[in-house]
Amino acid sequence: MTAEALRAAPRPGPHTVDVWFDPACPYTWLTARWLREAARVRPLEPRWHLMSLTLLNEDRDDDPEGDREGYLMVPVRIGTAVRHHHGQEALGRFHASLWADLDFPGGSGGNARKWINDPALALAHAGLPTELAAAGTSTAYDEELRASHAEAVRLLGPQTGTPVVAVGDPAQPHRPPSAFFGPVVSRLPKGEEAGRLWDATLLVAGTPGFHELKGRPAGSEPGRAPDRT
């Protein structure tokens, strides 16, 4: 084939990247930020779905999240309502606003929070109706949440975590997607560094028999809390 023919040949579109996540998880937020960074330098389009740490742990004898009061269900239920009424892009905005450095009404700037923002504040920041915050303490969307969660679990099995990522190959649209958990990052890669991590993730995820790769967390000591800035 000539160079001119190659230039004229249709090129495959961007990779569709389906991401199932629990919006309360800080490491998942870093992975979502990495995907957005990677999308600036690689042809990929994230699509946002929901899964739940609570549902992952509901059949266990212990609760590794220590969430006896059920607080973890609040943001994921609100996220389900957001996606139901406003779509997956709105869910992505809500997720970003949950972790953004927002000032509270009447505040003087700066946010001393140690976890996510108030969901109503995040909804407003994302341009969404604040009334959706009521879904956090309602079971109205639980069936939809469970169905979305089950999609993620079907890809990797019940021993997975959040996020679950599935990547379709635009050059082979009938081939099943490559699916993996993570990657878990404790520091946000940016620019070409984010792109290289994307390339490497696709490589290992597409290798038959590949199962797990784990490294030392960034920071002065293992287990240090992730940078949320």
N, CA, C and O of each residue as an XYZ file, in Angstrom:
916
protein
N       0.852     -1.197      0.000
C       0.000      0.000      0.000
C       0.886      1.244      0.000
O       1.861      1.323      0.747
N       0.542      2.193     -0.828
C       1.348      3.407     -0.921
C       1.120      4.298      0.286
O       0.145      4.140      1.021
N       2.055      5.258      0.483
C       1.911      6.199      1.594
C       0.645      7.020      1.436
O      -0.020      7.344      2.420
N       0.311      7.358      0.188
C      -0.905      8.148     -0.035
C      -2.148      7.352      0.333
O      -3.102      7.898      0.887
N      -2.134      6.055      0.022
C      -3.271      5.203      0.370
C      -3.391      5.043      1.879
O      -4.493      5.020      2.427
N      -2.245      4.932      2.543
C      -2.283      4.824      4.001
C      -2.893      6.065      4.639
O      -3.677      5.971      5.584
N      -2.517      7.242      4.104
C      -3.075      8.479      4.653
C      -4.568      8.566      4.414
O      -5.304      9.122      5.229
N      -5.021      8.011      3.285
C      -6.440      8.097      2.940
C      -7.280      7.049      3.657
O      -8.498      7.198      3.757
N      -6.649      5.996      4.156
C      -7.399      4.919      4.811
C      -8.021      5.424      6.103
O      -7.407      6.212      6.821
N      -9.241      4.974      6.405
C      -9.881      5.416      7.653
C      -9.109      4.927      8.867
O      -8.649      3.786      8.914
N      -8.978      5.801      9.838
C      -8.273      5.453     11.064
C      -9.271      5.066     12.141
O     -10.345      5.660     12.245
N      -8.915      4.066     12.945
C      -9.814      3.706     14.041
C     -10.011      4.876     15.003
O      -9.108      5.688     15.206
N     -11.187      4.947     15.582
C     -11.485      6.019     16.519
C     -10.785      5.805     17.848
O      -9.992      4.873     17.988
N     -11.068      6.654     18.823
C     -10.425      6.530     20.135
C     -10.894      5.286     20.883
O     -11.972      4.748     20.626
N     -10.065      4.854     21.798
C     -10.451      3.754     22.673
C     -11.610      4.209     23.568
O     -11.553      5.278     24.176
N     -12.642      3.400     23.638
C     -13.695      3.618     24.614
C     -13.258      2.992     25.936
O     -12.956      1.800     25.995
N     -13.228      3.791     26.980
C     -12.746      3.327     28.278
C     -13.900      3.414     29.269
O     -14.260      4.500     29.724
N     -14.475      2.263     29.596
C     -15.574      2.216     30.562
C     -14.992      2.056     31.958
O     -14.205      1.146     32.216
N     -15.389      2.954     32.853
C     -14.815      3.006     34.202
C     -15.938      2.855     35.223
O     -16.865      3.664     35.268
N     -15.843      1.811     36.037
C     -16.769      1.624     37.160
C     -16.043      2.028     38.430
O     -14.928      1.569     38.678
N     -16.655      2.871     39.229
C     -15.947      3.405     40.399
C     -16.921      3.691     41.527
O     -18.117      3.887     41.314
N     -16.367      3.711     42.742
C     -17.087      4.200     43.910
C     -16.590      5.624     44.160
O     -15.397      5.814     44.399
N     -17.463      6.622     44.111
C     -17.000      8.014     44.216
C     -16.413      8.385     45.565
O     -15.806      9.448     45.693
N     -16.576      7.542     46.571
C     -16.034      7.859     47.890
C     -14.571      7.450     48.052
O     -13.949      7.794     49.057
N     -14.016      6.731     47.093
C     -12.674      6.190     47.240
C     -11.626      7.185     46.741
O     -11.667      7.560     45.569
N     -10.690      7.626     47.582
C      -9.695      8.624     47.151
C      -8.724      8.102     46.099
O      -8.311      8.855     45.218
N      -8.351      6.824     46.175
C      -7.456      6.285     45.157
C      -8.153      6.199     43.802
O      -7.535      6.419     42.761
N      -9.436      5.879     43.827
C     -10.207      5.865     42.578
C     -10.258      7.260     41.967
O     -10.216      7.406     40.745
N     -10.349      8.284     42.811
C     -10.360      9.650     42.294
C      -9.045      9.968     41.588
O      -9.051     10.618     40.543
N      -7.926      9.523     42.142
C      -6.648      9.741     41.475
C      -6.580      8.996     40.141
O      -6.035      9.517     39.168
N      -7.129      7.784     40.091
C      -7.152      7.047     38.824
C      -8.004      7.769     37.793
O      -7.630      7.838     36.622
N      -9.152      8.311     38.214
C     -10.007      9.062     37.291
C      -9.288     10.299     36.770
O      -9.391     10.634     35.590
N      -8.560     10.977     37.656
C      -7.794     12.155     37.220
C      -6.699     11.755     36.237
O      -6.451     12.460     35.259
N      -6.048     10.631     36.495
C      -5.037     10.136     35.560
C      -5.644      9.867     34.181
O      -5.050     10.222     33.163
N      -6.824      9.242     34.145
C      -7.464      8.958     32.856
C      -7.773     10.248     32.104
O      -7.624     10.307     30.884
N      -8.199     11.270     32.820
C      -8.458     12.551     32.161
C      -7.159     13.148     31.611
O      -7.139     13.718     30.520
N      -6.092     13.011     32.373
C      -4.790     13.484     31.892
C      -4.356     12.686     30.661
O      -3.893     13.260     29.675
N      -4.507     11.367     30.723
C      -4.102     10.524     29.599
C      -4.903     10.840     28.346
O      -4.381     10.755     27.234
N      -6.173     11.205     28.522
C      -7.029     11.513     27.377
C      -6.560     12.763     26.636
O      -6.965     12.988     25.495
N      -5.724     13.570     27.258
C      -5.188     14.758     26.591
C      -4.074     14.413     25.613
O      -3.798     15.168     24.681
N      -3.437     13.266     25.832
C      -2.282     12.913     25.001
C      -2.444     11.569     24.294
O      -1.568     11.174     23.524
N      -3.540     10.865     24.538
C      -3.813      9.592     23.883
C      -5.271      9.567     23.430
O      -6.112     10.236     24.031
N      -5.583      8.803     22.376
C      -6.957      8.756     21.879
C      -7.845      7.830     22.724
O      -8.012      6.653     22.406
N      -8.397      8.370     23.777
C      -9.288      7.582     24.625
C     -10.442      8.453     25.115
O     -10.303      9.664     25.283
N     -11.572      7.809     25.338
C     -12.783      8.495     25.800
C     -13.357      7.748     26.996
O     -13.969      6.694     26.821
N     -13.173      8.269     28.214
C     -13.755      7.605     29.381
C     -15.285      7.708     29.391
O     -15.860      8.723     28.997
N     -15.916      6.641     29.848
C     -17.356      6.626     30.116
C     -17.523      6.148     31.548
O     -16.959      5.128     31.945
N     -18.306      6.897     32.322
C     -18.331      6.701     33.761
C     -19.535      5.878     34.187
O     -20.668      6.145     33.788
N     -19.259      4.865     35.012
C     -20.279      3.981     35.585
C     -20.018      3.877     37.089
O     -19.018      4.391     37.588
N     -20.915      3.215     37.797
C     -20.779      3.127     39.248
C     -20.685      1.692     39.739
O     -21.307      0.778     39.197
N     -19.895      1.532     40.770
C     -19.864      0.314     41.559
C     -19.775      0.749     43.016
O     -19.661      1.942     43.299
N     -19.824     -0.196     43.935
C     -19.927      0.179     45.345
C     -19.022     -0.677     46.216
O     -19.065     -1.906     46.157
N     -18.202     -0.014     47.027
C     -17.404     -0.735     48.015
C     -18.295     -1.470     49.010
O     -17.969     -2.573     49.449
N     -19.404     -0.862     49.358
C     -20.338     -1.503     50.288
C     -20.857     -2.811     49.711
O     -20.924     -3.818     50.416
N     -21.225     -2.805     48.431
C     -21.725     -4.024     47.798
C     -20.620     -5.054     47.641
O     -20.879     -6.252     47.754
N     -19.400     -4.618     47.383
C     -18.292     -5.561     47.300
C     -18.088     -6.295     48.622
O     -17.692     -7.461     48.635
N     -18.359     -5.612     49.730
C     -18.064     -6.176     51.044
C     -19.277     -6.769     51.748
O     -19.148     -7.268     52.866
N     -20.451     -6.727     51.125
C     -21.662     -7.060     51.882
C     -21.739     -8.535     52.292
O     -22.449     -8.855     53.245
N     -21.046     -9.430     51.617
C     -21.085    -10.845     51.992
C     -19.885    -11.270     52.832
O     -19.695    -12.457     53.097
N     -19.081    -10.302     53.248
C     -17.915    -10.616     54.070
C     -18.274    -10.620     55.554
O     -19.205     -9.940     55.985
N     -17.521    -11.396     56.323
C     -17.733    -11.414     57.770
C     -17.197    -10.145     58.419
O     -17.694     -9.715     59.460
N     -16.173     -9.542     57.798
C     -15.619     -8.305     58.323
C     -15.884     -7.185     57.320
O     -16.218     -7.449     56.165
N     -15.736     -5.957     57.753
C     -15.895     -4.802     56.870
C     -14.562     -4.065     56.805
O     -14.221     -3.323     57.726
N     -13.802     -4.262     55.724
C     -12.491     -3.615     55.652
C     -12.572     -2.093     55.584
O     -11.578     -1.413     55.840
N     -13.733     -1.552     55.245
C     -13.895     -0.095     55.190
C     -14.301      0.494     56.533
O     -14.236      1.710     56.713
N     -14.724     -0.352     57.491
C     -15.145      0.135     58.800
C     -16.339      1.070     58.737
O     -16.421      2.034     59.498
N     -17.261      0.788     57.832
C     -18.391      1.699     57.586
C     -19.684      1.121     58.165
O     -20.606      0.784     57.422
N     -19.745      1.010     59.464
C     -20.932      0.433     60.103
C     -22.175      1.295     59.906
O     -23.293      0.782     59.862
N     -21.974      2.609     59.787
C     -23.126      3.511     59.666
C     -23.657      3.616     58.233
O     -24.736      4.167     58.016
N     -22.918      3.098     57.265
C     -23.394      3.117     55.887
C     -23.161      4.423     55.151
O     -23.846      4.713     54.170
N     -22.182      5.231     55.622
C     -21.937      6.513     54.959
C     -21.459      6.342     53.511
O     -21.713      7.201     52.667
N     -20.772      5.242     53.230
C     -20.235      5.050     51.882
C     -21.325      4.944     50.826
O     -21.078      5.202     49.648
N     -22.531      4.565     51.242
C     -23.614      4.438     50.261
C     -24.169      5.791     49.827
O     -24.823      5.880     48.788
N     -23.923      6.837     50.599
C     -24.521      8.139     50.284
C     -24.017      8.688     48.953
O     -24.838      8.968     48.079
N     -22.701      8.858     48.752
C     -22.260      9.433     47.478
C     -22.546      8.547     46.276
O     -22.851      9.059     45.200
N     -22.456      7.216     46.433
C     -22.692      6.353     45.274
C     -24.178      6.321     44.900
O     -24.517      6.187     43.725
N     -25.052      6.442     45.885
C     -26.482      6.539     45.566
C     -26.801      7.846     44.844
O     -27.582      7.867     43.893
N     -26.190      8.931     45.305
C     -26.397     10.215     44.618
C     -25.838     10.136     43.200
O     -26.462     10.618     42.255
N     -24.671      9.533     43.055
C     -24.093      9.371     41.727
C     -24.996      8.569     40.805
O     -25.099      8.877     39.617
N     -25.652      7.543     41.339
C     -26.578      6.748     40.529
C     -27.752      7.591     40.062
O     -28.188      7.480     38.917
N     -28.262      8.434     40.952
C     -29.353      9.329     40.563
C     -28.896     10.324     39.500
O     -29.638     10.627     38.566
N     -27.672     10.830     39.646
C     -27.127     11.756     38.652
C     -27.053     11.076     37.291
O     -27.493     11.639     36.288
N     -26.506      9.885     37.255
C     -26.368      9.190     35.966
C     -27.726      8.853     35.381
O     -27.922      8.954     34.170
N     -28.660      8.455     36.221
C     -30.004      8.102     35.752
C     -30.670      9.285     35.055
O     -31.263      9.127     33.988
N     -30.574     10.452     35.649
C     -31.306     11.618     35.137
C     -30.501     12.464     34.156
O     -31.076     13.137     33.301
N     -29.167     12.433     34.273
C     -28.366     13.391     33.497
C     -27.243     12.749     32.689
O     -26.561     13.447     31.939
N     -27.032     11.447     32.818
C     -26.063     10.773     31.970
C     -24.670     10.640     32.570
O     -24.359     11.177     33.633
N     -23.845      9.893     31.834
C     -22.521      9.548     32.374
C     -21.565     10.745     32.424
O     -20.707     10.799     33.304
N     -21.692     11.692     31.512
C     -20.813     12.862     31.577
C     -21.096     13.692     32.833
O     -20.176     14.209     33.468
N     -22.371     13.810     33.178
C     -22.738     14.526     34.401
C     -22.209     13.792     35.628
O     -21.791     14.423     36.598
N     -22.226     12.470     35.588
C     -21.648     11.692     36.685
C     -20.166     12.014     36.840
O     -19.675     12.160     37.959
N     -19.453     12.125     35.719
C     -18.045     12.497     35.790
C     -17.842     13.871     36.415
O     -16.903     14.073     37.185
N     -18.724     14.819     36.086
C     -18.612     16.161     36.685
C     -18.890     16.112     38.174
O     -18.197     16.760     38.959
N     -19.888     15.359     38.566
C     -20.214     15.237     39.986
C     -19.048     14.624     40.756
O     -18.713     15.079     41.850
N     -18.434     13.595     40.184
C     -17.291     12.958     40.826
C     -16.151     13.967     41.015
O     -15.549     14.040     42.087
N     -15.866     14.737     39.973
C     -14.810     15.738     40.074
C     -15.123     16.787     41.139
O     -14.234     17.217     41.874
N     -16.374     17.191     41.218
C     -16.762     18.211     42.195
C     -16.733     17.681     43.625
O     -16.484     18.437     44.564
N     -16.987     16.389     43.791
C     -16.907     15.803     45.132
C     -15.504     15.965     45.728
O     -15.345     16.120     46.938
N     -14.493     15.926     44.854
C     -13.112     15.967     45.329
C     -12.421     17.293     45.051
O     -11.251     17.463     45.394
N     -13.129     18.237     44.433
C     -12.523     19.538     44.133
C     -12.297     20.328     45.419
O     -12.940     20.072     46.437
N     -11.383     21.284     45.363
C     -11.136     22.167     46.503
C     -12.150     23.302     46.457
O     -11.879     24.374     45.917
N     -13.307     23.053     47.023
C     -14.393     24.028     47.026
C     -14.456     24.741     48.366
O     -14.143     24.166     49.409
N     -14.861     25.987     48.321
C     -15.105     26.734     49.546
C     -16.578     26.592     49.904
O     -17.440     26.632     49.025
N     -16.865     26.428     51.167
C     -18.238     26.299     51.613
C     -18.896     27.684     51.713
O     -18.215     28.685     51.936
N     -20.214     27.729     51.548
C     -20.890     29.025     51.672
C     -20.529     29.701     52.989
O     -20.617     29.094     54.057
N     -20.123     30.961     52.900
C     -19.733     31.693     54.091
C     -18.305     31.451     54.520
O     -17.840     32.021     55.506
N     -17.586     30.582     53.762
C     -16.207     30.279     54.113
C     -15.274     31.389     53.675
O     -15.672     32.309     52.961
N     -14.039     31.293     54.108
C     -13.060     32.334     53.809
C     -12.004     31.850     52.827
O     -10.932     32.443     52.713
N     -12.318     30.757     52.113
C     -11.360     30.208     51.162
C     -10.553     29.099     51.802
O     -10.266     29.115     52.999
N     -10.196     28.140     50.972
C      -9.455     26.997     51.514
C     -10.428     25.984     52.088
O     -11.476     26.350     52.619
N     -10.087     24.739     51.982
C     -10.981     23.678     52.405
C     -10.209     22.716     53.288
O      -9.278     22.055     52.826
N     -10.586     22.634     54.546
C      -9.871     21.795     55.496
C     -10.455     20.394     55.589
O     -10.106     19.641     56.499
N     -11.333     20.032     54.671
C     -11.973     18.726     54.718
C     -10.926     17.608     54.622
O      -9.835     17.799     54.086
N     -11.286     16.451     55.151
C     -10.396     15.298     55.073
C     -10.959     14.227     54.137
O     -10.309     13.209     53.897
N     -12.150     14.451     53.613
C     -12.769     13.459     52.730
C     -13.454     14.220     51.619
O     -12.980     15.286     51.223
N     -14.555     13.704     51.104
C     -15.246     14.357     49.995
C     -15.971     15.621     50.469
O     -16.199     15.820     51.662
N     -16.321     16.461     49.501
C     -17.138     17.633     49.792
C     -18.560     17.240     50.148
O     -18.988     16.111     49.909
N     -19.281     18.182     50.720
C     -20.712     17.996     50.925
C     -21.356     17.716     49.563
O     -21.169     18.495     48.628
N     -22.117     16.610     49.436
C     -22.664     16.259     48.121
C     -23.537     17.340     47.495
O     -23.507     17.518     46.278
N     -24.321     18.070     48.305
C     -25.158     19.132     47.745
C     -24.295     20.237     47.140
O     -24.615     20.773     46.079
N     -23.199     20.575     47.821
C     -22.273     21.570     47.296
C     -21.640     21.077     45.999
O     -21.487     21.843     45.047
N     -21.273     19.800     45.963
C     -20.681     19.221     44.755
C     -21.670     19.222     43.601
O     -21.293     19.508     42.464
N     -22.922     18.908     43.877
C     -23.947     18.934     42.831
C     -24.070     20.333     42.232
O     -24.111     20.495     41.013
N     -24.129     21.332     43.095
C     -24.258     22.710     42.614
C     -23.044     23.106     41.782
O     -23.180     23.736     40.734
N     -21.854     22.732     42.257
C     -20.627     23.053     41.527
C     -20.600     22.389     40.154
O     -20.051     22.945     39.202
N     -21.194     21.201     40.051
C     -21.234     20.464     38.788
C     -22.386     20.904     37.884
O     -22.562     20.356     36.796
N     -23.170     21.888     38.325
C     -24.293     22.354     37.520
C     -25.477     21.410     37.524
O     -26.214     21.326     36.541
N     -25.662     20.700     38.624
C     -26.725     19.707     38.735
C     -27.692     20.099     39.849
O     -27.316     20.842     40.756
N     -28.934     19.610     39.793
C     -29.917     19.966     40.824
C     -29.501     19.462     42.203
O     -29.188     18.284     42.375
N     -29.500     20.349     43.164
C     -29.103     19.947     44.517
C     -30.122     19.012     45.160
O     -29.815     18.341     46.145
N     -31.330     18.966     44.608
C     -32.348     18.063     45.138
C     -31.925     16.600     45.030
O     -32.436     15.749     45.758
N     -30.997     16.309     44.126
C     -30.536     14.932     43.965
C     -29.788     14.431     45.200
O     -29.591     13.225     45.350
N     -29.372     15.332     46.080
C     -28.685     14.912     47.301
C     -29.569     14.017     48.164
O     -29.064     13.193     48.926
N     -30.882     14.175     48.046
C     -31.801     13.350     48.838
C     -31.691     11.876     48.479
O     -32.062     11.022     49.284
N     -31.190     11.555     47.289
C     -31.036     10.158     46.883
C     -30.021      9.426     47.756
O     -30.018      8.196     47.804
N     -29.162     10.174     48.447
C     -28.126      9.551     49.265
C     -28.658      8.716     50.407
O     -28.000      7.769     50.840
N     -29.827      9.045     50.899
C     -30.422      8.282     52.001
C     -31.679      7.556     51.549
O     -32.516      7.194     52.376
N     -31.819      7.340     50.250
C     -32.976      6.657     49.684
C     -32.527      5.369     49.002
O     -31.387      5.256     48.550
N     -33.433      4.407     48.934
C     -33.144      3.158     48.210
C     -33.730      3.174     46.801
O     -33.760      2.141     46.133
N     -34.191      4.329     46.348
C     -34.920      4.410     45.076
C     -34.078      3.966     43.885
O     -34.618      3.446     42.909
N     -32.759      4.164     43.952
C     -31.900      3.831     42.810
C     -31.008      2.621     43.089
O     -30.080      2.343     42.329
N     -31.288      1.903     44.177
C     -30.411      0.800     44.559
C     -30.405     -0.335     43.536
O     -29.365     -0.952     43.304
N     -31.556     -0.615     42.925
C     -31.604     -1.683     41.925
C     -30.709     -1.327     40.727
O     -29.989     -2.178     40.206
N     -30.764     -0.074     40.307
C     -29.918      0.381     39.200
C     -28.438      0.329     39.591
O     -27.596     -0.060     38.782
N     -28.126      0.714     40.816
C     -26.753      0.647     41.292
C     -26.261     -0.793     41.304
O     -25.147     -1.074     40.862
N     -27.077     -1.697     41.804
C     -26.672     -3.104     41.857
C     -26.433     -3.668     40.454
O     -25.512     -4.459     40.250
N     -27.250     -3.266     39.501
C     -27.064     -3.752     38.126
C     -25.750     -3.247     37.550
O     -25.039     -4.000     36.885
N     -25.414     -1.976     37.795
C     -24.155     -1.419     37.316
C     -22.979     -2.098     38.009
O     -21.986     -2.444     37.369
N     -23.100     -2.284     39.311
C     -22.054     -2.963     40.077
C     -21.829     -4.373     39.541
O     -20.686     -4.814     39.420
N     -22.899     -5.074     39.222
C     -22.779     -6.443     38.724
C     -22.038     -6.495     37.393
O     -21.332     -7.464     37.114
N     -22.193     -5.461     36.571
C     -21.443     -5.404     35.314
C     -19.949     -5.419     35.578
O     -19.201     -6.142     34.920
N     -19.514     -4.618     36.546
C     -18.088     -4.572     36.868
C     -17.601     -5.904     37.410
O     -16.533     -6.380     37.025
N     -18.367     -6.502     38.291
C     -17.963     -7.762     38.904
C     -17.902     -8.881     37.870
O     -17.048     -9.763     37.962
N     -18.798     -8.852     36.889
C     -18.759     -9.879     35.841
C     -17.451     -9.830     35.047
O     -16.997    -10.856     34.540
N     -16.863     -8.677     34.939
C     -15.628     -8.540     34.175
C     -14.428     -9.170     34.873
O     -13.567     -9.756     34.217
N     -14.365     -9.050     36.215
C     -13.157     -9.461     36.942
C     -13.413    -10.413     38.100
O     -12.466    -10.972     38.655
N     -14.668    -10.609     38.474
C     -14.954    -11.466     39.607
C     -15.116    -10.672     40.891
O     -14.787     -9.487     40.937
N     -15.625    -11.321     41.937
C     -15.974    -10.610     43.173
C     -14.795    -10.160     44.012
O     -14.988     -9.397     44.959
N     -13.577    -10.598     43.707
C     -12.420    -10.221     44.512
C     -11.753     -8.945     44.024
O     -10.643     -8.626     44.449
N     -12.412     -8.217     43.141
C     -11.829     -6.988     42.610
C     -12.026     -5.834     43.575
O     -12.585     -6.009     44.658
N     -11.571     -4.666     43.185
C     -11.777     -3.443     43.944
C     -12.265     -2.359     43.005
O     -12.704     -2.641     41.891
N     -12.186     -1.119     43.458
C     -12.599      0.007     42.636
C     -11.376      0.852     42.293
O     -10.579      1.136     43.187
N     -11.191      1.269     41.033
C     -12.121      1.124     39.915
C     -11.857     -0.138     39.091
O     -10.782     -0.735     39.154
N     -12.871     -0.519     38.322
C     -12.732     -1.524     37.276
C     -12.784     -0.788     35.943
O     -13.666      0.038     35.713
N     -11.837     -1.094     35.074
C     -11.722     -0.411     33.787
C     -11.785     -1.445     32.669
O     -11.122     -2.480     32.736
N     -12.580     -1.164     31.645
C     -12.680     -2.028     30.465
C     -12.387     -1.187     29.234
O     -12.967     -0.117     29.054
N     -11.478     -1.676     28.377
C     -11.009     -0.920     27.222
C     -11.305     -1.693     25.948
O     -10.823     -2.810     25.760
N     -12.098     -1.092     25.078
C     -12.366     -1.686     23.783
C     -11.329     -1.251     22.760
O     -10.776     -0.154     22.847
N     -11.071     -2.122     21.789
C     -10.117     -1.822     20.728
C     -10.889     -1.330     19.508
O     -11.630     -2.110     18.910
N     -10.741     -0.047     19.113
C     -11.511      0.464     17.979
C     -11.189     -0.242     16.671
O     -12.002     -0.238     15.747
N      -9.995     -0.857     16.583
C      -9.636     -1.588     15.370
C     -10.267     -2.978     15.334
O     -10.335     -3.606     14.278
N     -10.730     -3.456     16.496
C     -11.370     -4.778     16.587
C     -12.629     -4.654     17.444
O     -12.661     -5.142     18.573
N     -13.663     -4.004     16.911
C     -14.844     -3.689     17.730
C     -15.616     -4.912     18.222
O     -16.393     -4.797     19.170
N     -15.425     -6.077     17.607
C     -16.158     -7.274     18.024
C     -15.387     -8.103     19.045
O     -15.886     -9.116     19.535
N     -14.169     -7.670     19.363
C     -13.361     -8.385     20.351
C     -13.761     -7.948     21.751
O     -13.996     -6.761     21.975
N     -13.847     -8.887     22.712
C     -14.168     -8.485     24.095
C     -13.152     -7.486     24.621
O     -11.975     -7.568     24.271
N     -13.573     -6.555     25.445
C     -12.635     -5.546     25.957
C     -11.637     -6.148     26.933
O     -11.901     -7.165     27.575
N     -10.485     -5.494     27.028
C      -9.534     -5.829     28.088
C     -10.025     -5.164     29.374
O     -10.383     -3.986     29.371
N     -10.040     -5.907     30.449
C     -10.535     -5.363     31.715
C      -9.489     -5.546     32.802
O      -8.747     -6.528     32.810
N      -9.440     -4.587     33.720
C      -8.470     -4.656     34.808
C      -8.961     -3.795     35.973
O      -9.809     -2.918     35.810
N      -8.406     -4.070     37.139
C      -8.635     -3.255     38.326
C      -7.515     -2.240     38.430
O      -6.342     -2.587     38.293
N      -7.874     -0.976     38.676
C      -6.868      0.068     38.843
C      -6.594      0.798     37.538
O      -7.502      0.977     36.726
N      -5.351      1.221     37.329
C      -4.216      1.111     38.244
C      -4.372      2.014     39.461
O      -4.953      3.096     39.379
N      -3.848      1.554     40.579
C      -3.856      2.342     41.803
C      -2.611      3.234     41.795
O      -1.487      2.740     41.702
N      -2.818      4.535     41.891
C      -1.699      5.480     41.933
C      -1.839      6.350     43.180
O      -2.951      6.670     43.601
N      -0.721      6.725     43.759
C      -0.752      7.617     44.915
C      -0.162      8.980     44.589
O      -0.065      9.847     45.458
N       0.228      9.165     43.345
C       0.662     10.466     42.840
C       0.132     10.596     41.426
O       0.155      9.626     40.668
N      -0.343     11.772     41.057
C      -1.004     11.957     39.763
C       0.015     12.141     38.637
O       0.747     13.130     38.637
N       0.082     11.206     37.672
C       0.922     11.444     36.492
C       0.252     12.480     35.588
O      -0.972     12.514     35.467
N       1.063     13.315     34.963
C       0.523     14.345     34.082
C       1.231     14.313     32.738
O       2.348     13.810     32.616
N       0.554     14.865     31.722
C       1.146     14.990     30.406
C       1.580     13.659     29.837
O       0.860     12.665     29.937
N       2.763     13.640     29.236
C       3.253     12.434     28.586
C       3.486     11.305     29.584
O       3.403     10.132     29.222
N       3.774     11.647     30.828
C       3.903     10.602     31.856
C       2.587      9.841     32.011
O       2.587      8.617     32.151
N       1.468     10.562     31.985
C       0.156      9.912     32.045
C      -0.073      9.052     30.816
O      -0.641      7.964     30.911
N       0.371      9.539     29.658
C       0.226      8.764     28.435
C       1.043      7.485     28.454
O       0.574      6.443     27.997
N       2.255      7.553     28.974
C       3.093      6.355     29.034
C       2.500      5.314     29.987
O       2.555      4.115     29.715
N       1.934      5.777     31.101
C       1.287      4.832     32.011
C       0.094      4.174     31.321
O      -0.151      2.981     31.505
N      -0.646      4.947     30.529
C      -1.755      4.369     29.761
C      -1.242      3.292     28.806
O      -1.801      2.198     28.744
N      -0.181      3.601     28.063
C       0.379      2.631     27.116
C       0.782      1.348     27.841
O       0.481      0.244     27.388
N       1.464      1.513     28.969
C       1.949      0.351     29.714
C       0.790     -0.459     30.288
O       0.835     -1.689     30.303
N      -0.239      0.228     30.756
C      -1.400     -0.467     31.316
C      -2.081     -1.308     30.253
O      -2.442     -2.458     30.505
N      -2.262     -0.739     29.053
C      -2.860     -1.501     27.960
C      -2.008     -2.719     27.608
O      -2.533     -3.794     27.320
N      -0.693     -2.537     27.636
C       0.202     -3.638     27.290
C       0.053     -4.803     28.255
O      -0.129     -5.945     27.834
N       0.130     -4.511     29.565
C       0.069     -5.616     30.527
C      -1.343     -6.192     30.619
O      -1.501     -7.401     30.787
N      -2.364     -5.354     30.513
C      -3.741     -5.845     30.602
C      -4.079     -6.744     29.425
O      -4.905     -7.648     29.552
N      -3.446     -6.505     28.274
C      -3.716     -7.313     27.094
C      -2.840     -8.534     26.962
O      -2.941     -9.262     25.975
N      -1.968     -8.780     27.950
C      -1.083     -9.935     27.913
C      -1.788    -11.151     28.513
O      -2.171    -11.112     29.682
N      -1.970    -12.227     27.748
C      -2.651    -13.420     28.286
C      -1.962    -13.935     29.542
O      -0.743    -14.098     29.573
N      -2.750    -14.185     30.566
C      -2.215    -14.714     31.811
C      -1.785    -13.664     32.807
O      -1.503    -13.990     33.961
N      -1.725    -12.387     32.383
C      -1.321    -11.350     33.334
C      -2.377    -11.206     34.424
O      -3.577    -11.219     34.150
N      -1.914    -11.069     35.656
C      -2.861    -11.012     36.768
C      -2.651     -9.801     37.670
O      -3.614     -9.094     37.969
N      -1.422     -9.541     38.113
C      -1.243     -8.491     39.116
C       0.171     -7.927     39.068
O       1.138     -8.638     38.793
N       0.261     -6.629     39.342
C       1.541     -5.937     39.463
C       1.374     -4.903     40.566
O       0.409     -4.139     40.552
N       2.295     -4.865     41.520
C       2.134     -3.960     42.655
C       3.466     -3.303     42.982
O       4.508     -3.958     42.972
N       3.428     -2.007     43.272
C       4.643     -1.274     43.602
C       4.528     -0.573     44.934
O       3.510     -0.669     45.619
N       5.582      0.134     45.292
C       5.635      0.886     46.548
C       4.910      2.217     46.367
O       5.129      2.893     45.362
N       4.050      2.616     47.311
C       3.356      3.903     47.179
C       4.338      5.067     47.152
O       5.405      5.012     47.765
N       3.962      6.123     46.432
C       4.786      7.333     46.412
C       4.733      8.011     47.770
O       3.771      7.840     48.518
N       5.767      8.779     48.087
C       5.791      9.479     49.365
C       6.953      9.009     50.206
O       7.737      8.152     49.798
N       7.049      9.581     51.380
C       8.192      9.294     52.241
C       8.097      7.934     52.903
O       9.106      7.399     53.363
N       6.897      7.364     52.961
C       6.740      6.072     53.605
C       5.575      5.338     52.973
O       4.631      5.978     52.509
N       5.611      3.980     52.940
C       4.496      3.216     52.392
C       3.209      3.501     53.157
O       3.225      3.682     54.374
N       2.104      3.540     52.435
C       0.819      3.764     53.072
C       0.482      5.197     53.299
O      -0.567      5.496     53.869
N       1.340      6.112     52.872
C       1.038      7.542     53.049
C      -0.208      7.897     52.288
O      -0.430      7.395     51.186
N      -1.036      8.765     52.864
C      -2.284      9.171     52.209
C      -1.983      9.803     50.868
O      -0.979     10.502     50.727
N      -2.862      9.562     49.845
C      -2.598     10.112     48.520
C      -2.754     11.611     48.475
O      -3.507     12.196     49.253
N      -2.034     12.230     47.554
C      -2.166     13.667     47.303
C      -3.480     13.927     46.594
O      -3.708     13.393     45.508
N      -4.351     14.734     47.183
C      -5.665     14.990     46.599
C      -5.735     16.350     45.931
O      -6.818     16.788     45.543
N      -4.617     17.021     45.790
C      -4.655     18.370     45.209
C      -4.879     18.292     43.714
O      -4.941     19.323     43.044
